[in-house]
Tab-separated table of C-alpha atoms in Angstrom:
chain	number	residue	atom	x	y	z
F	17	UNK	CA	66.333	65.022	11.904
F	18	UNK	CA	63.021	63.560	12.514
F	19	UNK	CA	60.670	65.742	14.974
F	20	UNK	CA	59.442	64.856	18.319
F	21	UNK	CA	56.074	63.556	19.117
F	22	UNK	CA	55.318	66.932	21.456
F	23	UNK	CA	56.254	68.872	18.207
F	24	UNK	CA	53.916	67.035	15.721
F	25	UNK	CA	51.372	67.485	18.569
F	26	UNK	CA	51.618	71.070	18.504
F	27	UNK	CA	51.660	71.557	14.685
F	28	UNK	CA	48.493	69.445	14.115
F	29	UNK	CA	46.748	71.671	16.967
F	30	UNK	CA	47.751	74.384	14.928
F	31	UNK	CA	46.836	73.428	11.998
F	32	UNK	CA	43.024	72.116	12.961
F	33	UNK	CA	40.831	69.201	12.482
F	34	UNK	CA	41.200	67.630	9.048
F	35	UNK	CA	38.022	67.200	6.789
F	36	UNK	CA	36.153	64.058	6.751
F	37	UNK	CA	36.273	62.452	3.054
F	38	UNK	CA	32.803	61.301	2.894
F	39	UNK	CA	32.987	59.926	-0.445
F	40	UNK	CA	36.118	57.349	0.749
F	41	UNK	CA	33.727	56.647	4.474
F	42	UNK	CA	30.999	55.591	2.102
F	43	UNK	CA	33.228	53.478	-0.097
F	44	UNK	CA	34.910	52.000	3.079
F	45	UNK	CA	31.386	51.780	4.316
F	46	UNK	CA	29.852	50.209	0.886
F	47	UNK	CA	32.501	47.752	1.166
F	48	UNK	CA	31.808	46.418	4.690
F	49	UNK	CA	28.414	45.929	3.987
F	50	UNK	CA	29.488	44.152	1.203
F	51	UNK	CA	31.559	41.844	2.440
F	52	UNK	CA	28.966	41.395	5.744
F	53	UNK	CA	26.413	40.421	2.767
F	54	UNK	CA	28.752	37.918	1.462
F	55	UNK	CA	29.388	36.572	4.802
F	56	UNK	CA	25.680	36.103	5.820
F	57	UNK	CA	25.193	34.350	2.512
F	58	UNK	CA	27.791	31.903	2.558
F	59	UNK	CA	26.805	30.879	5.956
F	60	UNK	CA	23.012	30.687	3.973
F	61	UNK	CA	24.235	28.912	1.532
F	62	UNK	CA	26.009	26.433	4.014
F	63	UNK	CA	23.337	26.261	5.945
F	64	UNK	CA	21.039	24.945	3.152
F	65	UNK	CA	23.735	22.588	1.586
F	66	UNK	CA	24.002	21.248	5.407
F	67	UNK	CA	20.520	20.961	5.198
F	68	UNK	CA	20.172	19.200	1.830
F	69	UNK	CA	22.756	16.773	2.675
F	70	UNK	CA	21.308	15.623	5.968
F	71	UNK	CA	17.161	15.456	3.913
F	72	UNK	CA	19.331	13.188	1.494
F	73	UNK	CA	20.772	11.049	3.597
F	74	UNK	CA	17.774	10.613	5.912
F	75	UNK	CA	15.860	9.913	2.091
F	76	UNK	CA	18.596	6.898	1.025
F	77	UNK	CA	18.480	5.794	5.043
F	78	UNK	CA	14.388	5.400	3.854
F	79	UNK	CA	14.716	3.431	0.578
F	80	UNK	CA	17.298	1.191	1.941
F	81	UNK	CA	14.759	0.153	4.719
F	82	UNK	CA	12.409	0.335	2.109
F	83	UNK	CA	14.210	-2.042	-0.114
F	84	UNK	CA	14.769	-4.007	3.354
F	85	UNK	CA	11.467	-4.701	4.010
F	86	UNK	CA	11.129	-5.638	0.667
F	87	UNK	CA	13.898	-8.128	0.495
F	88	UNK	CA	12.629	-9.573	3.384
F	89	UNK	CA	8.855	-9.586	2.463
F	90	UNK	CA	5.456	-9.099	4.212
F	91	UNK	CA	4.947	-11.602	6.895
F	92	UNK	CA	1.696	-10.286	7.148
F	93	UNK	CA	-1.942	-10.525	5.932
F	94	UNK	CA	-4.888	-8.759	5.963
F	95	UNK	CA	-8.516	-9.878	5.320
F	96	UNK	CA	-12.044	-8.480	4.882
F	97	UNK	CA	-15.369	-9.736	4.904
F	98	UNK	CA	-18.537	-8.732	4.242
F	99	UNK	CA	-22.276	-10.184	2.835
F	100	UNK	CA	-23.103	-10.782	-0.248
F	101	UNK	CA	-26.214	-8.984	0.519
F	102	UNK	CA	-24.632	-5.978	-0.676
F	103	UNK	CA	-25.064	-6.271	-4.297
F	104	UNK	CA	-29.313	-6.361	-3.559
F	105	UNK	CA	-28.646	-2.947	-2.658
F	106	UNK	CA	-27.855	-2.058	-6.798
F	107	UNK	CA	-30.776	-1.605	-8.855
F	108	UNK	CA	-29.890	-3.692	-12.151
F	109	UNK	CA	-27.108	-6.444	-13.114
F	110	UNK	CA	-24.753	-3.465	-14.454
F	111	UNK	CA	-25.103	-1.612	-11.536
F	112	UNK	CA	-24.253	-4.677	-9.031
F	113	UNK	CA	-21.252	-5.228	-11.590
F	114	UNK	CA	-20.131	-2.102	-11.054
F	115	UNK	CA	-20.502	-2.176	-7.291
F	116	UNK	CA	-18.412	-5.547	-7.236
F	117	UNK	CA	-15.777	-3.468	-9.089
F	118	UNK	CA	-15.801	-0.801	-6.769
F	119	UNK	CA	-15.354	-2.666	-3.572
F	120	UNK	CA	-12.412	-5.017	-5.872
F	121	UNK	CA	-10.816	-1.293	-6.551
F	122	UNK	CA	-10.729	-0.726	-2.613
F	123	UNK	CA	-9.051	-4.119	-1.959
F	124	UNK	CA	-6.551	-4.172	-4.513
F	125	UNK	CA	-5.916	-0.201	-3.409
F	126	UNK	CA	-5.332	-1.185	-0.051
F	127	UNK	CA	-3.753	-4.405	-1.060
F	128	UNK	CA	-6.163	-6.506	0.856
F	129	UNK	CA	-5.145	-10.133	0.993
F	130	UNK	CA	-8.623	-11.972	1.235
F	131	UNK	CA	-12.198	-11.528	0.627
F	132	UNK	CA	-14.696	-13.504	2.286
F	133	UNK	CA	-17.960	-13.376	1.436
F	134	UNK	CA	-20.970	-14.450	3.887
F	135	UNK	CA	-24.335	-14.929	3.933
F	136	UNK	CA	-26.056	-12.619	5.670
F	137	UNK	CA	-29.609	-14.643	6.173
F	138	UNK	CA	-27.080	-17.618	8.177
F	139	UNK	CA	-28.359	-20.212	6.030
F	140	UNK	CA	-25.344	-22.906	7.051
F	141	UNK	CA	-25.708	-24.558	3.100
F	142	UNK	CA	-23.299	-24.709	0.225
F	143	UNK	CA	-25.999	-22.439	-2.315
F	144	UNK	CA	-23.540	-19.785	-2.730
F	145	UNK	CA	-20.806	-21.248	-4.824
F	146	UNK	CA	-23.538	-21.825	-7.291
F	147	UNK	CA	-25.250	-18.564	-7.013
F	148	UNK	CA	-22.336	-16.692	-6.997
F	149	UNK	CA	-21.062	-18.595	-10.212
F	150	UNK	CA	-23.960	-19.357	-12.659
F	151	UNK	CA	-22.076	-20.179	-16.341
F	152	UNK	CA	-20.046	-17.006	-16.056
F	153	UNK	CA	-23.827	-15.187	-16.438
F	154	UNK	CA	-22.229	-12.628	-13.481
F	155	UNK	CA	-19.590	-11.583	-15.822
F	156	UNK	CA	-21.496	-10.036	-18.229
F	157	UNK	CA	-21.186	-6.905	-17.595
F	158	UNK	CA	-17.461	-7.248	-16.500
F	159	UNK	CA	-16.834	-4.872	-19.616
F	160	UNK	CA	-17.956	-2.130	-17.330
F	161	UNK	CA	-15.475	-2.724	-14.837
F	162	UNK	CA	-12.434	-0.109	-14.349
F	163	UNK	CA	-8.696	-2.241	-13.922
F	164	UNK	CA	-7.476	-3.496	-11.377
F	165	UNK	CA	-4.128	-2.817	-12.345
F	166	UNK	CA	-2.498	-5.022	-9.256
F	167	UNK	CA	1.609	-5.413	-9.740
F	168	UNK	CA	0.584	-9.317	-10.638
F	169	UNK	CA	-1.652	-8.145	-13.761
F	170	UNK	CA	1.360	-7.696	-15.690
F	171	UNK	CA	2.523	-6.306	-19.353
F	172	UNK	CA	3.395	-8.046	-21.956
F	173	UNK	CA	6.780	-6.635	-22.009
F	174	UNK	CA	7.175	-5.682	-18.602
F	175	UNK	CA	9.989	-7.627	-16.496
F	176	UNK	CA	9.234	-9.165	-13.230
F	177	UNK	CA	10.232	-12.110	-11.060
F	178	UNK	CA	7.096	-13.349	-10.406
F	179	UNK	CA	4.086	-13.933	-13.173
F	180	UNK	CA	0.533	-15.415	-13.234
F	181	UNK	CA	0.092	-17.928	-15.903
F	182	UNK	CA	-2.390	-20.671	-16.526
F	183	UNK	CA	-0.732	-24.295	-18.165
F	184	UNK	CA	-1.657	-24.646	-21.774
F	185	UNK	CA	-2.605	-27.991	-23.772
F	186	UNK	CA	0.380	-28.773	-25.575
F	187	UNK	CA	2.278	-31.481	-25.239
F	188	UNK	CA	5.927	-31.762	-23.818
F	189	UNK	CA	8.544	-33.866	-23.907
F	190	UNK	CA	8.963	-36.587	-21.508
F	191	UNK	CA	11.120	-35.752	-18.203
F	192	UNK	CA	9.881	-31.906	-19.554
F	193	UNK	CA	7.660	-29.377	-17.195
F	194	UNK	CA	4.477	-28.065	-18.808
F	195	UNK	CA	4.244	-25.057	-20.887
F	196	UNK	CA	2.588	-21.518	-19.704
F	197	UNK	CA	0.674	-19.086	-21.103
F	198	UNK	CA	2.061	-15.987	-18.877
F	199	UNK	CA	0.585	-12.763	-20.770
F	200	UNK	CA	4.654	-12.644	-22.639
F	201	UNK	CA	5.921	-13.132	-26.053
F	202	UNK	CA	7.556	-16.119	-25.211
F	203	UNK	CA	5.228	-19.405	-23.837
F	204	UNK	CA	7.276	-20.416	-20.222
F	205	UNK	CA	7.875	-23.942	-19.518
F	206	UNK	CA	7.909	-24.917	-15.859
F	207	UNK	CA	9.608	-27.437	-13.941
F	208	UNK	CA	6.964	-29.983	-13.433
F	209	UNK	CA	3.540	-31.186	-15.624
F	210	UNK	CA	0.394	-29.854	-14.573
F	211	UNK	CA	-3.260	-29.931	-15.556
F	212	UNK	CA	-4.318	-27.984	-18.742
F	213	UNK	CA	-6.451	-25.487	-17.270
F	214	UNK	CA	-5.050	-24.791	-13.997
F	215	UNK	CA	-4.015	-21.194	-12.868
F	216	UNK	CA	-0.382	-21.083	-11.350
F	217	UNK	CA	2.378	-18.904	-9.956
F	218	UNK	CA	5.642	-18.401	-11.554
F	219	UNK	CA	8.964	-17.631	-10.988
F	220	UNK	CA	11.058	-16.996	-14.150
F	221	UNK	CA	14.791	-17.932	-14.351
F	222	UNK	CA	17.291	-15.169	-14.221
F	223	UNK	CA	19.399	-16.322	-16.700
F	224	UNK	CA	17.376	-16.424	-20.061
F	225	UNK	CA	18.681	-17.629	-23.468
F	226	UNK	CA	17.205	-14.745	-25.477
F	227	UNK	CA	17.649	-16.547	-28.494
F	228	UNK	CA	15.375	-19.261	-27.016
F	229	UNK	CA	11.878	-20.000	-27.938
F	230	UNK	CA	10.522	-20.367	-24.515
F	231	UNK	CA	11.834	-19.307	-21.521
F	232	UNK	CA	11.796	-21.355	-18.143
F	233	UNK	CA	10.189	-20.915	-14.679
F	234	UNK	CA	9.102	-22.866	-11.978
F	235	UNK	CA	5.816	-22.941	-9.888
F	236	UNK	CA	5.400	-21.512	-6.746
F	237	UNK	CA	3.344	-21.047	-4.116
F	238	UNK	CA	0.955	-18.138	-4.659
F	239	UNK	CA	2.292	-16.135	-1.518
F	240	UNK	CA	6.110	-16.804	-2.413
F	241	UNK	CA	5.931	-13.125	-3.974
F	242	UNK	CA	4.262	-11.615	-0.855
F	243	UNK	CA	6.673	-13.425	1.935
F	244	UNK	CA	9.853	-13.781	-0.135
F	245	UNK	CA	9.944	-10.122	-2.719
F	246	UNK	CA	7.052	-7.602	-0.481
F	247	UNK	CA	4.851	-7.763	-3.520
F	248	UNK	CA	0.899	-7.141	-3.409
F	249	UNK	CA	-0.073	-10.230	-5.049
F	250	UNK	CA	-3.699	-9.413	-5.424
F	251	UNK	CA	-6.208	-11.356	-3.200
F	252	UNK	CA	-7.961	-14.737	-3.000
F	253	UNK	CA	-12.116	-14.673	-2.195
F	254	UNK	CA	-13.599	-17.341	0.095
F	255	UNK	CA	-17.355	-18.529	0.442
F	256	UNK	CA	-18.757	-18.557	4.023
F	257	UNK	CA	-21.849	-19.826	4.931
F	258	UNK	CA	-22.512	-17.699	7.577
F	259	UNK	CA	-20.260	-15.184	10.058
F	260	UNK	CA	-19.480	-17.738	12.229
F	261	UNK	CA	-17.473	-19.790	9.292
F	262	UNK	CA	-15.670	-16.885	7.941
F	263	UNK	CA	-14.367	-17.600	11.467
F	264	UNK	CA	-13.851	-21.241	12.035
F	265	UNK	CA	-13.241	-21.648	8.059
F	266	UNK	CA	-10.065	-19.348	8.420
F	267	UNK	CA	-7.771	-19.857	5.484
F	268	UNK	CA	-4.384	-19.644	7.710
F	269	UNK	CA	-3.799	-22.236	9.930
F	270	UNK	CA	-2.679	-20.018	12.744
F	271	UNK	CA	-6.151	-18.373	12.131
F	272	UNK	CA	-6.659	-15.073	12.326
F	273	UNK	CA	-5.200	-13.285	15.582
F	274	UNK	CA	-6.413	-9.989	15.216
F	275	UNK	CA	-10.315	-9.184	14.519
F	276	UNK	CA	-11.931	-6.010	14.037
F	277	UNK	CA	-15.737	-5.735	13.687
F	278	UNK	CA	-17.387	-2.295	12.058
F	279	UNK	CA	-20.423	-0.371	13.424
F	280	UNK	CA	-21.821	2.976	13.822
F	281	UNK	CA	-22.072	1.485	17.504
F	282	UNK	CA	-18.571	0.738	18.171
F	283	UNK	CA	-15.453	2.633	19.322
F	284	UNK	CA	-13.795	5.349	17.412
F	285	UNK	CA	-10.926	4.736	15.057
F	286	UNK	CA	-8.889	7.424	16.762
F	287	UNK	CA	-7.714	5.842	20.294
F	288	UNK	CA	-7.508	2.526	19.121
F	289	UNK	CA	-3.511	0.921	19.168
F	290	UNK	CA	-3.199	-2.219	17.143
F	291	UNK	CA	-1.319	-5.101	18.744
F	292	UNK	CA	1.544	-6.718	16.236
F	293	UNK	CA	-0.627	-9.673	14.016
F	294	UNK	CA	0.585	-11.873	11.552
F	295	UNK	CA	-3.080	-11.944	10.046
F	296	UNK	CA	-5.668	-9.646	10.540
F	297	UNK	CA	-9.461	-9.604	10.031
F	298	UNK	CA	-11.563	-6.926	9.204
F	299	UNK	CA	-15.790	-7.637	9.176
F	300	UNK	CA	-18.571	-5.110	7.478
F	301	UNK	CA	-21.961	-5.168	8.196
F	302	UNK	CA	-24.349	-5.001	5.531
F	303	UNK	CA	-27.802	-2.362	5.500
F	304	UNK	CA	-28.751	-3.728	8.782
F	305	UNK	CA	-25.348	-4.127	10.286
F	306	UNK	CA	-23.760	-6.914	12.219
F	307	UNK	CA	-26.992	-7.363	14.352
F	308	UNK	CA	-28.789	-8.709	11.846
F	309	UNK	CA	-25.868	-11.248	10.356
F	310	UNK	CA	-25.665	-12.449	14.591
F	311	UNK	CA	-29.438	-12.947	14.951
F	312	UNK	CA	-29.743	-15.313	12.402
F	313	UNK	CA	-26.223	-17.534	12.975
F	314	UNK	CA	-27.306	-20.699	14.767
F	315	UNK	CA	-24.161	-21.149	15.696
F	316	UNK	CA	-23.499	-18.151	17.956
F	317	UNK	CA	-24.931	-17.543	21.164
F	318	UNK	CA	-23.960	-14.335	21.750
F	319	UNK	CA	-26.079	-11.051	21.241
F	320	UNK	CA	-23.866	-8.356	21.395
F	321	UNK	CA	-21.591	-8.228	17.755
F	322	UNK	CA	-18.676	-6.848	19.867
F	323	UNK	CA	-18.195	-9.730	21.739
F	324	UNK	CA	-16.955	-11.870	18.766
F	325	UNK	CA	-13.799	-9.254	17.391
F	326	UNK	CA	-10.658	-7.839	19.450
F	327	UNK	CA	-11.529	-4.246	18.425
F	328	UNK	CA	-15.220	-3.328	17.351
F	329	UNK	CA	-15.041	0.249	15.902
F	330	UNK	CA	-16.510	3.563	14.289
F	331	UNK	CA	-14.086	3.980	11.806
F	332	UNK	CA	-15.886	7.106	10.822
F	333	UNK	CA	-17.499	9.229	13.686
F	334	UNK	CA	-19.598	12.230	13.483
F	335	UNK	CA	-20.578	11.062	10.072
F	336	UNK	CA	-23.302	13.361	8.196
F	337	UNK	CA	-25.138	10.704	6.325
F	338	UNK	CA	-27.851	8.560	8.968
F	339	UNK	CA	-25.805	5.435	6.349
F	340	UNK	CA	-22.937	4.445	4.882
F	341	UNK	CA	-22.730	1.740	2.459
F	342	UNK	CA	-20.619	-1.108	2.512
F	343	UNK	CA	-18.689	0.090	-0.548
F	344	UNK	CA	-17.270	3.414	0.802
F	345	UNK	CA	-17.161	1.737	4.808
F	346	UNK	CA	-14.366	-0.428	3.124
F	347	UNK	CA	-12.749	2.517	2.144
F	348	UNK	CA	-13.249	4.899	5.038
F	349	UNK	CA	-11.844	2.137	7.150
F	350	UNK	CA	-8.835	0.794	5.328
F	351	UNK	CA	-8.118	4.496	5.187
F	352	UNK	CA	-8.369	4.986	9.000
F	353	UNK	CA	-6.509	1.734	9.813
F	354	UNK	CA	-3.013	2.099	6.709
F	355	UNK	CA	-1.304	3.890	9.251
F	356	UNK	CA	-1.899	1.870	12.710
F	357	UNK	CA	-1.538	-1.879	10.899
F	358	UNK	CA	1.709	-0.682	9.190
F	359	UNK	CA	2.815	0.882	12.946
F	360	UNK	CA	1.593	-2.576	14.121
F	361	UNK	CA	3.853	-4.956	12.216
């Protein structure tokens, strides 16, 4: 017969507390922590995959506006200008070579659009093409020169949609487009005949015979791979006169509808907010600044420089230099202004 509860009662009274088993609590206790360990890492290890998974789709949420934007191309422009004054600041032809390349490096960097060039001194005459251009005599010293490397100075062997070429002097076939020399293997022929000579734009066929001894294209216009494909397509360089014409000779025919002039004297980079633009301007000084290109344009009746620009700005306050040459002022300022033009547009 089983006992009562009252009678077990009794006998364990009797009989005492039992003994702890320490080595079984710290087992039991080894074991808890054990599993708590586990626990707390699993919920790490959740925690992070969570984590991953969200960084990765917020990274493939960025490409595919990424590859949006490049689908649907840049809309946009930018242009510089500056004097041509600022090559008499280099000391010998290889040094104003090199200067040339450094200022080409900052535009193709910052995937500058358009150059223009001005003349300072405001004489309103058509000198400069010749000056500027003298039987090639400028380039001899283009050996000196780092790359460009812009996405339109292609490999032989690299594929792309889009290639520079410039039409050789070969005959063709009647009804037959002219044949291109575009830096490949294979000589392109084009849908239409063009001068021998000229430089042109290219879009290659997709569907190539690659058994075929030239491959076909067609010309297009040289911003087709900047409005249509997002691609820096290098930029073009204009002659002005003076500053005035790098106004009123504007390349666009909208013109340019945002300006920004550059001085020591103007407003800092920091507060300024871009309005949206479809092409912008942006003006350098040379040693004497804007002043001096203002005070000698007959065709401006203005004295102060910031009348003539939307924004007139100190892209690089505080500076610790009493100058800063036109070469690194392109630099400092595309710098300041990447992040409010893209913000812009």
């Amino acid at each position: 017969m089983d006992e009562s509860p009252l009678l077990k009662k009794q006998k364990l009274a009797e009989k005492g507390p039992e003994k702890v088993d320490w080595k079984k609590w710290k087992a039991e206790r080894k074991e808890k922590t054990k599993k708590l360990k586990e626990a707390t890492f699993l919920k790490t290890l959740e925690k992070q995959k969570r984590k991953q998974k969200e960084e990765e789709e917020e990274e493939r949420k960025k490409q595919l506006q990424e590859e949006e934007i490049k689908r649907r191309g840049r809309p946009y422009t930018v242009s510089i200008a500056l004097p041509g004054s600022v090559l008499d600041n280099a000391q010998s032809p290889e040094l104003r070579t090199y200067l040339a390349g450094q200022i080409a490096r900052a535009c193709a960097v910052f995937c500058v659009d358009e150059v223009v060039v001005f003349d300072e001194q405001g004489d309103d005459t058509k000198y400069l093409r010749k000056s500027f251009f003298p039987k090639h005599q400028d380039l001899q010293f283009a050996g000196l020169l780092n790359p460009l490397d812009s996405p339109h100075h292609m490999r032989m062997d690299e594929e792309s949609e889009f290639r520079e070429g410039v039409v050789l002097d070969r005959p063709c076939k009647p009804g037959k487009g002219s044949f291109v020399n575009c830096g490949m293997r294979k000589e392109v022929q084009i849908d239409r005949q063009l001068q021998a000579g000229l430089r042109v734009t290219v879009r290659l066929d997709k569907s190539q015979n690659p058994e075929s001894r030239v491959q076909k294209g067609r010309v297009v216009a040289p911003h087709v791979p900047r409005t249509e494909s997002g691609h820096y397509w290098g930029y073009s360089v204009r002659l002005a006169s003076c500053l005035s014409k790098v106004f009123t000779e504007c390349s666009f025919k909208e013109g340019y509808d945002l300006t920004i002039g550059t001085s020591e004297r103007g407003s800092r980079v920091d507060s300024v907010t871009l309005s949206p633009f479809k092409h912008a301007l942006i003006v350098f000084g040379g040693l004497q600044g804007l002043e001096a290109s203002l005070d000698t344009d007959q065709n401006l009746d203005v004295t102060d420089p910031s009348m003539l620009f939307d924004h007139y700005l100190n892209t690089c306050p505080n500076q610790g230099s009493r100058t800063i040459r036109t070469e690194e002022a392109i630099l400092i300022t595309l710098s300041a202004l990447r992040q409010k033009i893209e913000t812009a547009v």
